[in-house]
Short mmCIF file of C-alpha atoms in Angstrom, two decimals:
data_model
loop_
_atom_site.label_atom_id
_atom_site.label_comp_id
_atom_site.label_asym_id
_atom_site.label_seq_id
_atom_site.Cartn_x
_atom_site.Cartn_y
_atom_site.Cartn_z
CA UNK A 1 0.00 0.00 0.00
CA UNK A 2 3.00 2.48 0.83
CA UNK A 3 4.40 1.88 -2.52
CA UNK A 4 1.04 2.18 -4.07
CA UNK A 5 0.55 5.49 -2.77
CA UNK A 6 4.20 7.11 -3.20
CA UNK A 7 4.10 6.21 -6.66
CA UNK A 8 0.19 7.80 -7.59
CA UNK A 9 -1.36 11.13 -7.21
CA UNK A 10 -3.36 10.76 -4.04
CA UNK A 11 -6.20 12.84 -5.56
CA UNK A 12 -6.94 11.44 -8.88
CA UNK A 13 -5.26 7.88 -8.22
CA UNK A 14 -3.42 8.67 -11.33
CA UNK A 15 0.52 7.96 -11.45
CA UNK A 16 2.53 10.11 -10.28
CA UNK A 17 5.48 12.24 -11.64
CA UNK A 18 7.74 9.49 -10.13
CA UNK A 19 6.05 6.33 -12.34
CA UNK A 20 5.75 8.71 -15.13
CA UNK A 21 9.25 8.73 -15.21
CA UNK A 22 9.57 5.11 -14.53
CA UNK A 23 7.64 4.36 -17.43
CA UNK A 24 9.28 6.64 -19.75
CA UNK A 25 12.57 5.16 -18.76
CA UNK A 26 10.81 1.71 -19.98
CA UNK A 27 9.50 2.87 -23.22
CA UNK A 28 13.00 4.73 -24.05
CA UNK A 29 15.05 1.04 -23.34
CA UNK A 30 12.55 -0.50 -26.20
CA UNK A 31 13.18 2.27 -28.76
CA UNK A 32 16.58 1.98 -28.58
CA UNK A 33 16.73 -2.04 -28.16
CA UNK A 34 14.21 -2.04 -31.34
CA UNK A 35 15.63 1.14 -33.28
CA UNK A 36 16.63 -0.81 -36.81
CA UNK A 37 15.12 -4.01 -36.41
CA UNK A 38 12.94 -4.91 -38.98
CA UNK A 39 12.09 -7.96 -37.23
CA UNK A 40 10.05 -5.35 -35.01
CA UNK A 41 8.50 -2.47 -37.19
CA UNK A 42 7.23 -0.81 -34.04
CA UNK A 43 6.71 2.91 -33.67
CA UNK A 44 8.73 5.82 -31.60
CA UNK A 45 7.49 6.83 -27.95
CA UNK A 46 5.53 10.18 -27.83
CA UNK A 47 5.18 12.83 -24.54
CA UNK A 48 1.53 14.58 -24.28
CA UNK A 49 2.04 17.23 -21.61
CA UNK A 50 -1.54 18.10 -20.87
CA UNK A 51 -2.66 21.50 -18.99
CA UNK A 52 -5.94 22.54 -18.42
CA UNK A 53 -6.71 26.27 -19.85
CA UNK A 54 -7.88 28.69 -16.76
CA UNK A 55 -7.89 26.24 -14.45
CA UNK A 56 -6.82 28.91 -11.77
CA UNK A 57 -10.22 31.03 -12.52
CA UNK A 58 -12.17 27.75 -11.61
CA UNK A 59 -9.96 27.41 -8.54
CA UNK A 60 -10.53 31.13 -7.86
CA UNK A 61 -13.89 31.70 -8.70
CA UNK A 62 -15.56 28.77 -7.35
CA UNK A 63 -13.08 27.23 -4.62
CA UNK A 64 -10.53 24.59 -4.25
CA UNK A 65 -12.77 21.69 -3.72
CA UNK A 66 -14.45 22.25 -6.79
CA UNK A 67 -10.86 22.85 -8.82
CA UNK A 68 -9.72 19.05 -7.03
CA UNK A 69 -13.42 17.55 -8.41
CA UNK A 70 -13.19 18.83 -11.88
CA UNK A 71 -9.36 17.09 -11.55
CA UNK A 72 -11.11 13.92 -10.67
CA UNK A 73 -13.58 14.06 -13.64
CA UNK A 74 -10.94 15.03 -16.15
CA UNK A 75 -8.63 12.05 -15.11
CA UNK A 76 -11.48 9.83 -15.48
CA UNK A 77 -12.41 11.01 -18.96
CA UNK A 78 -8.47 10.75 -19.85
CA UNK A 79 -8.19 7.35 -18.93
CA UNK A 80 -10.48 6.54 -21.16
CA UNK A 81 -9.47 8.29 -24.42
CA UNK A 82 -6.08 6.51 -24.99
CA UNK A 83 -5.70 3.83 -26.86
CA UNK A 84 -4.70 0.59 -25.81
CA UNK A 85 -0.84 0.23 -23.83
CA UNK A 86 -0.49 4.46 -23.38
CA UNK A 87 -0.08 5.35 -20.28
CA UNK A 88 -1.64 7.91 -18.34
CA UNK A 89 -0.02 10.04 -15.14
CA UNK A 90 -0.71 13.29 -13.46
CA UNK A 91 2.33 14.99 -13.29
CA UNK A 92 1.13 18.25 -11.15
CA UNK A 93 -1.50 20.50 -10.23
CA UNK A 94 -3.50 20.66 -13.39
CA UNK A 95 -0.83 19.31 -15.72
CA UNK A 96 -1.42 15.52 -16.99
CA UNK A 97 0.70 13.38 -18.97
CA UNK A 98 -0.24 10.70 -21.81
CA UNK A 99 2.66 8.08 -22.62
CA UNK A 100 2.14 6.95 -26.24
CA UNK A 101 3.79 3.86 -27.53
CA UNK A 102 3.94 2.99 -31.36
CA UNK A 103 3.84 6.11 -32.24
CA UNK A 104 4.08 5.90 -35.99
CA UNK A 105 3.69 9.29 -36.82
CA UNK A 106 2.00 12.80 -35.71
CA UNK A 107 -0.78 11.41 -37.03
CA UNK A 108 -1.42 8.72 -33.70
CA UNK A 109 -0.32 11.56 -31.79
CA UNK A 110 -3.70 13.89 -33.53
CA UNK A 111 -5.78 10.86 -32.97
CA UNK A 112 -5.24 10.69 -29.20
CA UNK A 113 -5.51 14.75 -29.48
CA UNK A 114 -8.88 14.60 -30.96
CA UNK A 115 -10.37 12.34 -28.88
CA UNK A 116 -9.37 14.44 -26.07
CA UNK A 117 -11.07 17.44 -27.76
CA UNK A 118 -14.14 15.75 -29.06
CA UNK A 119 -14.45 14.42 -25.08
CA UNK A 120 -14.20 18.13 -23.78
CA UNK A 121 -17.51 19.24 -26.04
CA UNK A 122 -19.40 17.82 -22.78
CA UNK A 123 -19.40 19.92 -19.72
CA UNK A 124 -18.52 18.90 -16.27
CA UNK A 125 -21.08 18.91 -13.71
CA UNK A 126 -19.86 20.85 -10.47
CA UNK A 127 -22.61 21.82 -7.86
CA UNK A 128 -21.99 25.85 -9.07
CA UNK A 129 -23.12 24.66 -12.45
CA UNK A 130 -21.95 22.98 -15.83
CA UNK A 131 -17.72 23.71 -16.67
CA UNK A 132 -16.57 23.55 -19.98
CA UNK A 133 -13.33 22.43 -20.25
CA UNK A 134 -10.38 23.51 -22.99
CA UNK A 135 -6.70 22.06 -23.15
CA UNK A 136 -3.06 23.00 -24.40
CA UNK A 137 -1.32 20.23 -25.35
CA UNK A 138 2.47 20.30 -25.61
CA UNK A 139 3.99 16.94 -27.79
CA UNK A 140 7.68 15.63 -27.91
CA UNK A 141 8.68 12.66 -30.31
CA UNK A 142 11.19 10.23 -28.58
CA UNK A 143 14.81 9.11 -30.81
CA UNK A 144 17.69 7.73 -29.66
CA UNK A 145 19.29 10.36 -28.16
CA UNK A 146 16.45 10.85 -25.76
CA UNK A 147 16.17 10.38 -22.05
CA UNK A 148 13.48 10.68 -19.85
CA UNK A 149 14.56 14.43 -18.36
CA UNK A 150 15.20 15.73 -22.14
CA UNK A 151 11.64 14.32 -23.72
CA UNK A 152 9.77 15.60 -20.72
CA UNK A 153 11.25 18.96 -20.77
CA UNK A 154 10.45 19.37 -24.54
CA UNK A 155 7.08 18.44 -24.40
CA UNK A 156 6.99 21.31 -21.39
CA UNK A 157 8.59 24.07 -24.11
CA UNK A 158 5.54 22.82 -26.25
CA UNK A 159 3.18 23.35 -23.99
CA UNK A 160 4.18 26.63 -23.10
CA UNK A 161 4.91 26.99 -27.25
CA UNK A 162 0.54 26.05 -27.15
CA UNK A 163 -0.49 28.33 -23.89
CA UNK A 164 1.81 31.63 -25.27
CA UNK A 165 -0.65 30.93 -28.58
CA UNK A 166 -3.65 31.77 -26.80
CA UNK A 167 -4.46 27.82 -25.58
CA UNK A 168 -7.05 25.19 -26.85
CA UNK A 169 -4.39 23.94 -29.08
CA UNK A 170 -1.92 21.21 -29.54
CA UNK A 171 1.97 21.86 -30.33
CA UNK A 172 5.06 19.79 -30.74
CA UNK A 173 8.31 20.81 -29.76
CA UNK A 174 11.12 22.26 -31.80
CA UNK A 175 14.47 23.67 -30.71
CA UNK A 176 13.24 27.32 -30.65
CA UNK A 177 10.58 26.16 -28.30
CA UNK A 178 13.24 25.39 -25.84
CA UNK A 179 14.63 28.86 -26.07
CA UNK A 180 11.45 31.02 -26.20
CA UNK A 181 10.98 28.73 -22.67
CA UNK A 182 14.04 29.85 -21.39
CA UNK A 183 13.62 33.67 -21.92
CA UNK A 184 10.18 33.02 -20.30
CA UNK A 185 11.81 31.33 -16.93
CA UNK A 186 14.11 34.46 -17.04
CA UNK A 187 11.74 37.03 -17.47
CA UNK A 188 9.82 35.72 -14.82
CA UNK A 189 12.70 35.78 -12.54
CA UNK A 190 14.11 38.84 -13.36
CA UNK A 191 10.15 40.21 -12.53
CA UNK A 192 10.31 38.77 -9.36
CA UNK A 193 13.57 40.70 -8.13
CA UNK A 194 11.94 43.53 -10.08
CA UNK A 195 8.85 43.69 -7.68
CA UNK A 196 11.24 42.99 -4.62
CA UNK A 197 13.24 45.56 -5.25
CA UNK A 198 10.94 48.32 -6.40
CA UNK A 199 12.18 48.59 -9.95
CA UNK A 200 8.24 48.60 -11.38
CA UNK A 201 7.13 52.41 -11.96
CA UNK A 202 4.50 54.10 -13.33
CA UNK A 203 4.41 56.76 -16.12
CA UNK A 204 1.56 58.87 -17.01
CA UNK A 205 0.16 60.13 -20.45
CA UNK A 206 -1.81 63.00 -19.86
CA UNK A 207 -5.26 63.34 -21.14
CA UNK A 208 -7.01 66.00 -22.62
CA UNK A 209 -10.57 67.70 -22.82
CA UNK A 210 -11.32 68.39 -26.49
CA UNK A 211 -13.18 71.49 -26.03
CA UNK A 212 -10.95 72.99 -24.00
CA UNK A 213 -7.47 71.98 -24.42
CA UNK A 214 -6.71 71.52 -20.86
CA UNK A 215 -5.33 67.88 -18.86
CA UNK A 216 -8.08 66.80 -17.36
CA UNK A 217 -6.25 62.70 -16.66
CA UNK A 218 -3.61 60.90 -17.40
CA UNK A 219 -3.63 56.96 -18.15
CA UNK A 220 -1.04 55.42 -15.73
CA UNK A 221 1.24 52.98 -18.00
CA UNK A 222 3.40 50.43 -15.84
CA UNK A 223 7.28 50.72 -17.04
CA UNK A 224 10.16 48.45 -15.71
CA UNK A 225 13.37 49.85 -14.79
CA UNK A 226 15.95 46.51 -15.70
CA UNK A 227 19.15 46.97 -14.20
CA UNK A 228 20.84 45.78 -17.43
CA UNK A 229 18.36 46.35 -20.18
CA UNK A 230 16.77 49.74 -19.41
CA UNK A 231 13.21 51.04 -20.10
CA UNK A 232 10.86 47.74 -20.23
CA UNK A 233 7.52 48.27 -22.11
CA UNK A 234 4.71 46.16 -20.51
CA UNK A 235 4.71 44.01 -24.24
CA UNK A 236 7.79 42.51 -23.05
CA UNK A 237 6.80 41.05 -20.01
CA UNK A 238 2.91 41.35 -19.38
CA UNK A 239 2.63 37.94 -20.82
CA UNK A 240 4.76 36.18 -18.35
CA UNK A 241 3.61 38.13 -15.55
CA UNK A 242 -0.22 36.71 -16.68
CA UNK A 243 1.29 32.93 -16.96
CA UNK A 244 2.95 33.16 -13.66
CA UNK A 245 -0.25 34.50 -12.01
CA UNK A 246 2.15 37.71 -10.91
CA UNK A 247 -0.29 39.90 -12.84
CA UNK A 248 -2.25 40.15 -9.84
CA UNK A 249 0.37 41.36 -7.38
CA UNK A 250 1.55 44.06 -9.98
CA UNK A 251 -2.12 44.99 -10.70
CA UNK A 252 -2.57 45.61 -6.62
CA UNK A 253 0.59 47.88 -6.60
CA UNK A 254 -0.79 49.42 -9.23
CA UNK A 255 -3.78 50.32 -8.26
CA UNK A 256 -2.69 51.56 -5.04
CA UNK A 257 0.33 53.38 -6.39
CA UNK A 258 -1.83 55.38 -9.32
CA UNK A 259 -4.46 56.60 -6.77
CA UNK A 260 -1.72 57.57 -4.71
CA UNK A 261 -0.53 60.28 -7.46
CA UNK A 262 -4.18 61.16 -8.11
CA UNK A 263 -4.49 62.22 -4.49
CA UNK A 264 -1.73 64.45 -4.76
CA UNK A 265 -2.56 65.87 -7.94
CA UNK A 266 -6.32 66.80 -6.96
CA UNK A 267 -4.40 69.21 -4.20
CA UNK A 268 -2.96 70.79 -6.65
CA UNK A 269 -4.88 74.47 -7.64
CA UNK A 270 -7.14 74.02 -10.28
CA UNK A 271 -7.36 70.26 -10.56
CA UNK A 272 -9.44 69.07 -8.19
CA UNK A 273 -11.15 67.13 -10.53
CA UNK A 274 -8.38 65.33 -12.14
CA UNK A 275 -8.40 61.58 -12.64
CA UNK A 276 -5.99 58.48 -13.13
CA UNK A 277 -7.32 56.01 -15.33
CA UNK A 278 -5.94 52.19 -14.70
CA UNK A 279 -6.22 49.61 -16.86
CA UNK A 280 -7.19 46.22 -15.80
CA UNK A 281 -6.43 42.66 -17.51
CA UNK A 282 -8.44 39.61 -18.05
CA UNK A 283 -7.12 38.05 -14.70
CA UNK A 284 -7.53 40.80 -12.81
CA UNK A 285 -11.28 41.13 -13.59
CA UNK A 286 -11.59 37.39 -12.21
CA UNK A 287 -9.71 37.92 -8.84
CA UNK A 288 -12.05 37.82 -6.08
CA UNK A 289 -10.63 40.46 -4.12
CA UNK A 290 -9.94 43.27 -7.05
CA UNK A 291 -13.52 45.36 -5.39
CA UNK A 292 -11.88 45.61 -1.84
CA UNK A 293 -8.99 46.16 -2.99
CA UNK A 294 -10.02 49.30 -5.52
CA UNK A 295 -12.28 50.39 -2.21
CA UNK A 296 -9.19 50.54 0.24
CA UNK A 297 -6.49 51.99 -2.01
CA UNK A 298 -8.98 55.56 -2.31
CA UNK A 299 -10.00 54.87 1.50
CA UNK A 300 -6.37 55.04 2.22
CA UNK A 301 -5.09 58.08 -0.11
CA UNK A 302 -8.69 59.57 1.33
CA UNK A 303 -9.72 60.49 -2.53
CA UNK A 304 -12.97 60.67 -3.84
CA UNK A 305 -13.80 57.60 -6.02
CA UNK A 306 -14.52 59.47 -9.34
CA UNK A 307 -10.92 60.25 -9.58
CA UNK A 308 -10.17 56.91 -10.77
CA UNK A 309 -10.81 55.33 -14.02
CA UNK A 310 -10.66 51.62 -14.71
CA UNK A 311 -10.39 50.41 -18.18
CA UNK A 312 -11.29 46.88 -19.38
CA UNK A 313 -10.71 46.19 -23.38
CA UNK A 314 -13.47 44.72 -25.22
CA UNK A 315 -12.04 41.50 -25.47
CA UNK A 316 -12.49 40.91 -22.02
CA UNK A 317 -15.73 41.42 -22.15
CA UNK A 318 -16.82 39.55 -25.04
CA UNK A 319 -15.59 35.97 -23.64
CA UNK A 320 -17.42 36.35 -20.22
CA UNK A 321 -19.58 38.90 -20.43
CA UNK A 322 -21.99 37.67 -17.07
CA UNK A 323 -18.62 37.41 -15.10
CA UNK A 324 -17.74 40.73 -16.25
CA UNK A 325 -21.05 41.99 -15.62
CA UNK A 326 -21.15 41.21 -12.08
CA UNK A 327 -17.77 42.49 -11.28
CA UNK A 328 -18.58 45.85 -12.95
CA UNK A 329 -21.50 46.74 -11.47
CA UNK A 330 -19.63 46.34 -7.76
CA UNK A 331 -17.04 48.52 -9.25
CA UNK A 332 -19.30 51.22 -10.57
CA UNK A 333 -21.09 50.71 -6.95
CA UNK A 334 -18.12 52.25 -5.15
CA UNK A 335 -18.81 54.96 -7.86
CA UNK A 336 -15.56 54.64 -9.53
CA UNK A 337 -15.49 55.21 -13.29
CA UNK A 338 -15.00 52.41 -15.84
CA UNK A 339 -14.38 52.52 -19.57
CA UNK A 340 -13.96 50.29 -22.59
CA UNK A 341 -10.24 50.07 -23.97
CA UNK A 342 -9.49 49.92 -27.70
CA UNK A 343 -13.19 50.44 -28.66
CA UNK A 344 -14.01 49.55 -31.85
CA UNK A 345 -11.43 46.27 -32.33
CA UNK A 346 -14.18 43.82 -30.95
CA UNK A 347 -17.10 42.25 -32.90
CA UNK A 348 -20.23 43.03 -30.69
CA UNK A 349 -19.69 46.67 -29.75
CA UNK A 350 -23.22 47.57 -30.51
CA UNK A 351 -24.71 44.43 -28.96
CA UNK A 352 -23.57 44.76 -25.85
CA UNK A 353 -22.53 48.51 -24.91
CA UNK A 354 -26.27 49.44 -23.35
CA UNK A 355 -25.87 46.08 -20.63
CA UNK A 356 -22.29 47.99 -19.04
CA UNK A 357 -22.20 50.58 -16.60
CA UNK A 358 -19.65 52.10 -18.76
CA UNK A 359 -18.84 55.65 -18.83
CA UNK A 360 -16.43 56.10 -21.25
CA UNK A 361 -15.62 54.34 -24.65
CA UNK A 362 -11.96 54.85 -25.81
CA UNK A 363 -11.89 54.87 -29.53
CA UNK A 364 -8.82 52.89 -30.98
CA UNK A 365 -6.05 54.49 -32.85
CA UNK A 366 -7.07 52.83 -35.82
CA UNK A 367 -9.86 54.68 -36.23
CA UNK A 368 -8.40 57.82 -35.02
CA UNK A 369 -5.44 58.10 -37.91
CA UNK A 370 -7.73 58.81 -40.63
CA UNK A 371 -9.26 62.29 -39.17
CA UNK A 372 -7.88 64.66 -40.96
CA UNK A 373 -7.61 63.71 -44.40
CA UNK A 374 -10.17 63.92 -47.01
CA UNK A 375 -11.92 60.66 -46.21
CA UNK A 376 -12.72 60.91 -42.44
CA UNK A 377 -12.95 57.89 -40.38
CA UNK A 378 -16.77 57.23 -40.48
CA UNK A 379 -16.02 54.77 -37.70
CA UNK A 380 -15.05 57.14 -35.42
CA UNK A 381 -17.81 59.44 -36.25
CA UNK A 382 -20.10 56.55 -35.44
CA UNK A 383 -18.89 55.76 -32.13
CA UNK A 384 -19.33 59.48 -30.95
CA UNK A 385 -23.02 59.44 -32.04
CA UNK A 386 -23.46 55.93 -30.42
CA UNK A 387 -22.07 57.39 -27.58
CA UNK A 388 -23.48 60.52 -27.05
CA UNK A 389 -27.13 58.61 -27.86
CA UNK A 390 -26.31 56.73 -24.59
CA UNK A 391 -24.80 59.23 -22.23
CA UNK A 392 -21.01 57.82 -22.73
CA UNK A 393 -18.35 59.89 -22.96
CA UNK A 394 -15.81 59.20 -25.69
CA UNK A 395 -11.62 59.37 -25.55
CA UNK A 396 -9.64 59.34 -28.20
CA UNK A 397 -6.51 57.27 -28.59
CA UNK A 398 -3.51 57.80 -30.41
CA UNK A 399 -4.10 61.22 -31.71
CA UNK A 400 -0.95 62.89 -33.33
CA UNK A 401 -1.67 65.62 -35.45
CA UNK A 402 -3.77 69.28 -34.87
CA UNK A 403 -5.67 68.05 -37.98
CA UNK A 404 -6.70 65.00 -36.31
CA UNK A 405 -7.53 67.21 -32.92
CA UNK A 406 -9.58 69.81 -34.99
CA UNK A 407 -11.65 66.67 -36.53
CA UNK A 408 -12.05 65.51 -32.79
CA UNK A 409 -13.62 69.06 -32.19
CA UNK A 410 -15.87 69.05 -34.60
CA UNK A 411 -17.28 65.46 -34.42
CA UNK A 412 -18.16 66.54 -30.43
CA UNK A 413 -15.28 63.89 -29.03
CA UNK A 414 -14.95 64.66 -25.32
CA UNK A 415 -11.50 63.41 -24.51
CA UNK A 416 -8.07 62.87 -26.41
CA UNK A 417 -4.63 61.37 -25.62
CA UNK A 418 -1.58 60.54 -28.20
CA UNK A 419 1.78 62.20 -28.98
CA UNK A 420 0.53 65.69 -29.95
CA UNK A 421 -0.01 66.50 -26.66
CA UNK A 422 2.88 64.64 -24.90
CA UNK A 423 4.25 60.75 -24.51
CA UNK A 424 3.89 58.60 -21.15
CA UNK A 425 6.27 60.72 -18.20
CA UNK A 426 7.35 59.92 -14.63
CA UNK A 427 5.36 61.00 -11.70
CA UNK A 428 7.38 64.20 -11.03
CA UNK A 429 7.18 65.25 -14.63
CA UNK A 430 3.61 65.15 -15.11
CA UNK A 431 3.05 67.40 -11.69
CA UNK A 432 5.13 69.75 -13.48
CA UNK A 433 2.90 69.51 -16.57
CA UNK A 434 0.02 69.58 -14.78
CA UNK A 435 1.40 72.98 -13.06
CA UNK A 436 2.41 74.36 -16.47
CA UNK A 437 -1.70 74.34 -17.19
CA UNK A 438 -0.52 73.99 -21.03
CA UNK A 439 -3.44 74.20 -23.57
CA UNK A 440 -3.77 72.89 -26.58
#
């Protein structure tokens, strides 16, 4: 019984990492005992690193017990997919592993793939309610060079090669996948000691009222300060930071650090009604404790609520719009003020705008770079009339020229941002811009 249960996952009753590798070991011997025999025209050995997608928001939004059932169910449906001598293990957490012998080609590996897929089209019943269920897959073919530690850790790269491409997919490993891996496990490091050591920072683009020409914002845009590679745009490490699940401590600092500066500014003569607009991701929308958080960071800078902003982009909204729903209207409860990022880049803008308790729409550059010439952007125009029709304000994005500023004016656009006006700055700079009162 002992060695029963050191060598299986005490959960699922699946093996564990340790027989996994036992049987790998096993599988390897026979390739290379059989490699050139044509007394024996048997196939390679295959790795399926399994992982279920947003496995976390389950675990988060619905509690652990109901994360370690839907492991249960899963495993059960596995087991039952393979085909006859794979073997089946559950490596960690919500990471399985399928063992496929005779692998003749990536063509038994796709069979085994889309029988795991075609499985998944059924939901899992969980007392909250029915759970679909998607899957990255990450695939490494065995040879004769291979060993246990090298097959495993390349069908890891190409699983992380499968969750980087937005999940629900399968992918087998090639040598840039290792690499790509590596800068991954670095960058997440590196952000680690970044956090620890204070080297995240905030910069601020101002924002501007249309009719007026005055700041009336600023969108706070996270920066990294690398000790040996400078300036690090969020592009460059956003990504990782969502993977790792760090998103959510940098989105708390965040939060608390941007209404922070908004406190001070609003002391400032003549800008009392200045805000700081925030934006939020995917993950951060599904953490459980992003309302009390939002409520004590302006209890604690003692700043009235309307001087923050909280952007969500329309993609977050579209794949779960009840979730997102629920979380917005606690948000807009504690009366801060919430817009839609990148308006205009989704596909059910008009469906869905009237069900948010959104107050601004931010209209993407792309629609903002034709203003000015002879054609317009009818886009833009629309999403102003839409708009006003509904009591939204409207922000411009990425607006660079005075022609495209004068177009703003006369379409009725409330709010604009871009380089005309002036580029993401420190903290001290834009209180010094602010102070300036420039106008535009």
């Amino acid at each position: 019984r002992l060695f029963h249960q050191a060598r299986h996952n005490q959960l699922t009753g699946l093996p564990n990492r340790h027989a996994i590798g036992e049987r790998l070991d096993e599988l390897l011997t026979q390739v290379r005992s059989h490699d050139g025999d044509d007394r024996r025209p048997g196939g390679r050995a295959a790795v399926m690193f399994i992982d279920l997608d947003r496995f976390k928001v389950v675990n988060d939004s619905f509690g652990h017990a109901s994360g370690d059932h839907l492991l249960v169910r899963f495993a059960g449906r596995l087991q039952n997919l393979v085909r006859q001598g794979d073997f089946v293990g559950h490596f960690a957490a919500d990471e399985f592993v399928v063992l496929l012998d005779d692998v003749h080609g990536l063509d038994d590996v796709q069979f085994v793939a889309d029988r795991i897929d075609a499985a998944l089209d059924e939901p899992f019943a969980l007392d909250e309610g029915h759970i679909y269920l998607t899957v990255s897959i990450g695939v490494a073919l065995a040879d004769r060079t291979s060993t246990s530690e090298s097959l495993l850790h390349q069908a890891d790269a190409a699983l992380f090669e499968a969750k980087q491409l937005g999940g629900d997919r399968l992918a087998v490993y090639d040598t840039a996948m290792q690499t790509r891996a590596v800068e991954h496990l670095r960058v997440d490091r590196d952000l680690r000691l970044a956090i620890e050591q204070g080297d995240l920072e905030l910069h601020y683009q101002p924002e501007i009222d249309v009719g007026g020409g005055m700041i009336v914002g600023a969108e706070a845009l996270l920066r990294w300060q690398h000790t040996d590679r400078g300036l690090v745009f969020p592009k460059d490490f956003i990504g990782v930071a969502e993977d790792t699940g760090l998103i959510v401590r940098i989105g708390r600092w965040v939060i608390e650090e941007a209404v922070r500066q908004v406190a001070t500014w609003r002391r400032l003569a003549g800008h009392e009604d200045v805000w700081v607009s925030v934006n939020l991701s995917a993950r951060q929308l599904t953490w459980r404790d992003l309302v009390p958080v939002v409520a004590a960071a302006l209890r604690d800078a003692e700043v009235d609520p309307d001087a923050l902003m909280l952007e969500i982009t329309e993609s977050v909204l579209i794949d779960d719009a009840e979730a997102a729903l629920h979380v917005l209207g606690e948000l807009k409860a504690l009366g801060v003020r919430l817009a839609i990022d990148d308006f205009g880049t989704g596909f059910s803008s008009l469906s869905y705008l009237h069900r948010f308790p959104v107050d601004v729409v931010k209209i993407d550059r792309a629609f903002v770079s034709p203003l000015g010439a002879p054609d317009g952007s009818p886009v833009a125009a629309a999403v102003v009339q839409m708009a006003r029709a509904l009591g939204i304000e409207t922000c411009a994005e990425g607006v660079e020229s005075p022609e495209q500023l004068a177009a703003l004016r006369t379409l009725g656009c409330d709010v604009a941002q871009g380089f005309l006006f002036a580029t993401a700055v420190p903290a001290a700079d834009f209180v010094e811009l602010l102070a300036s009162a420039p106008r535009w």
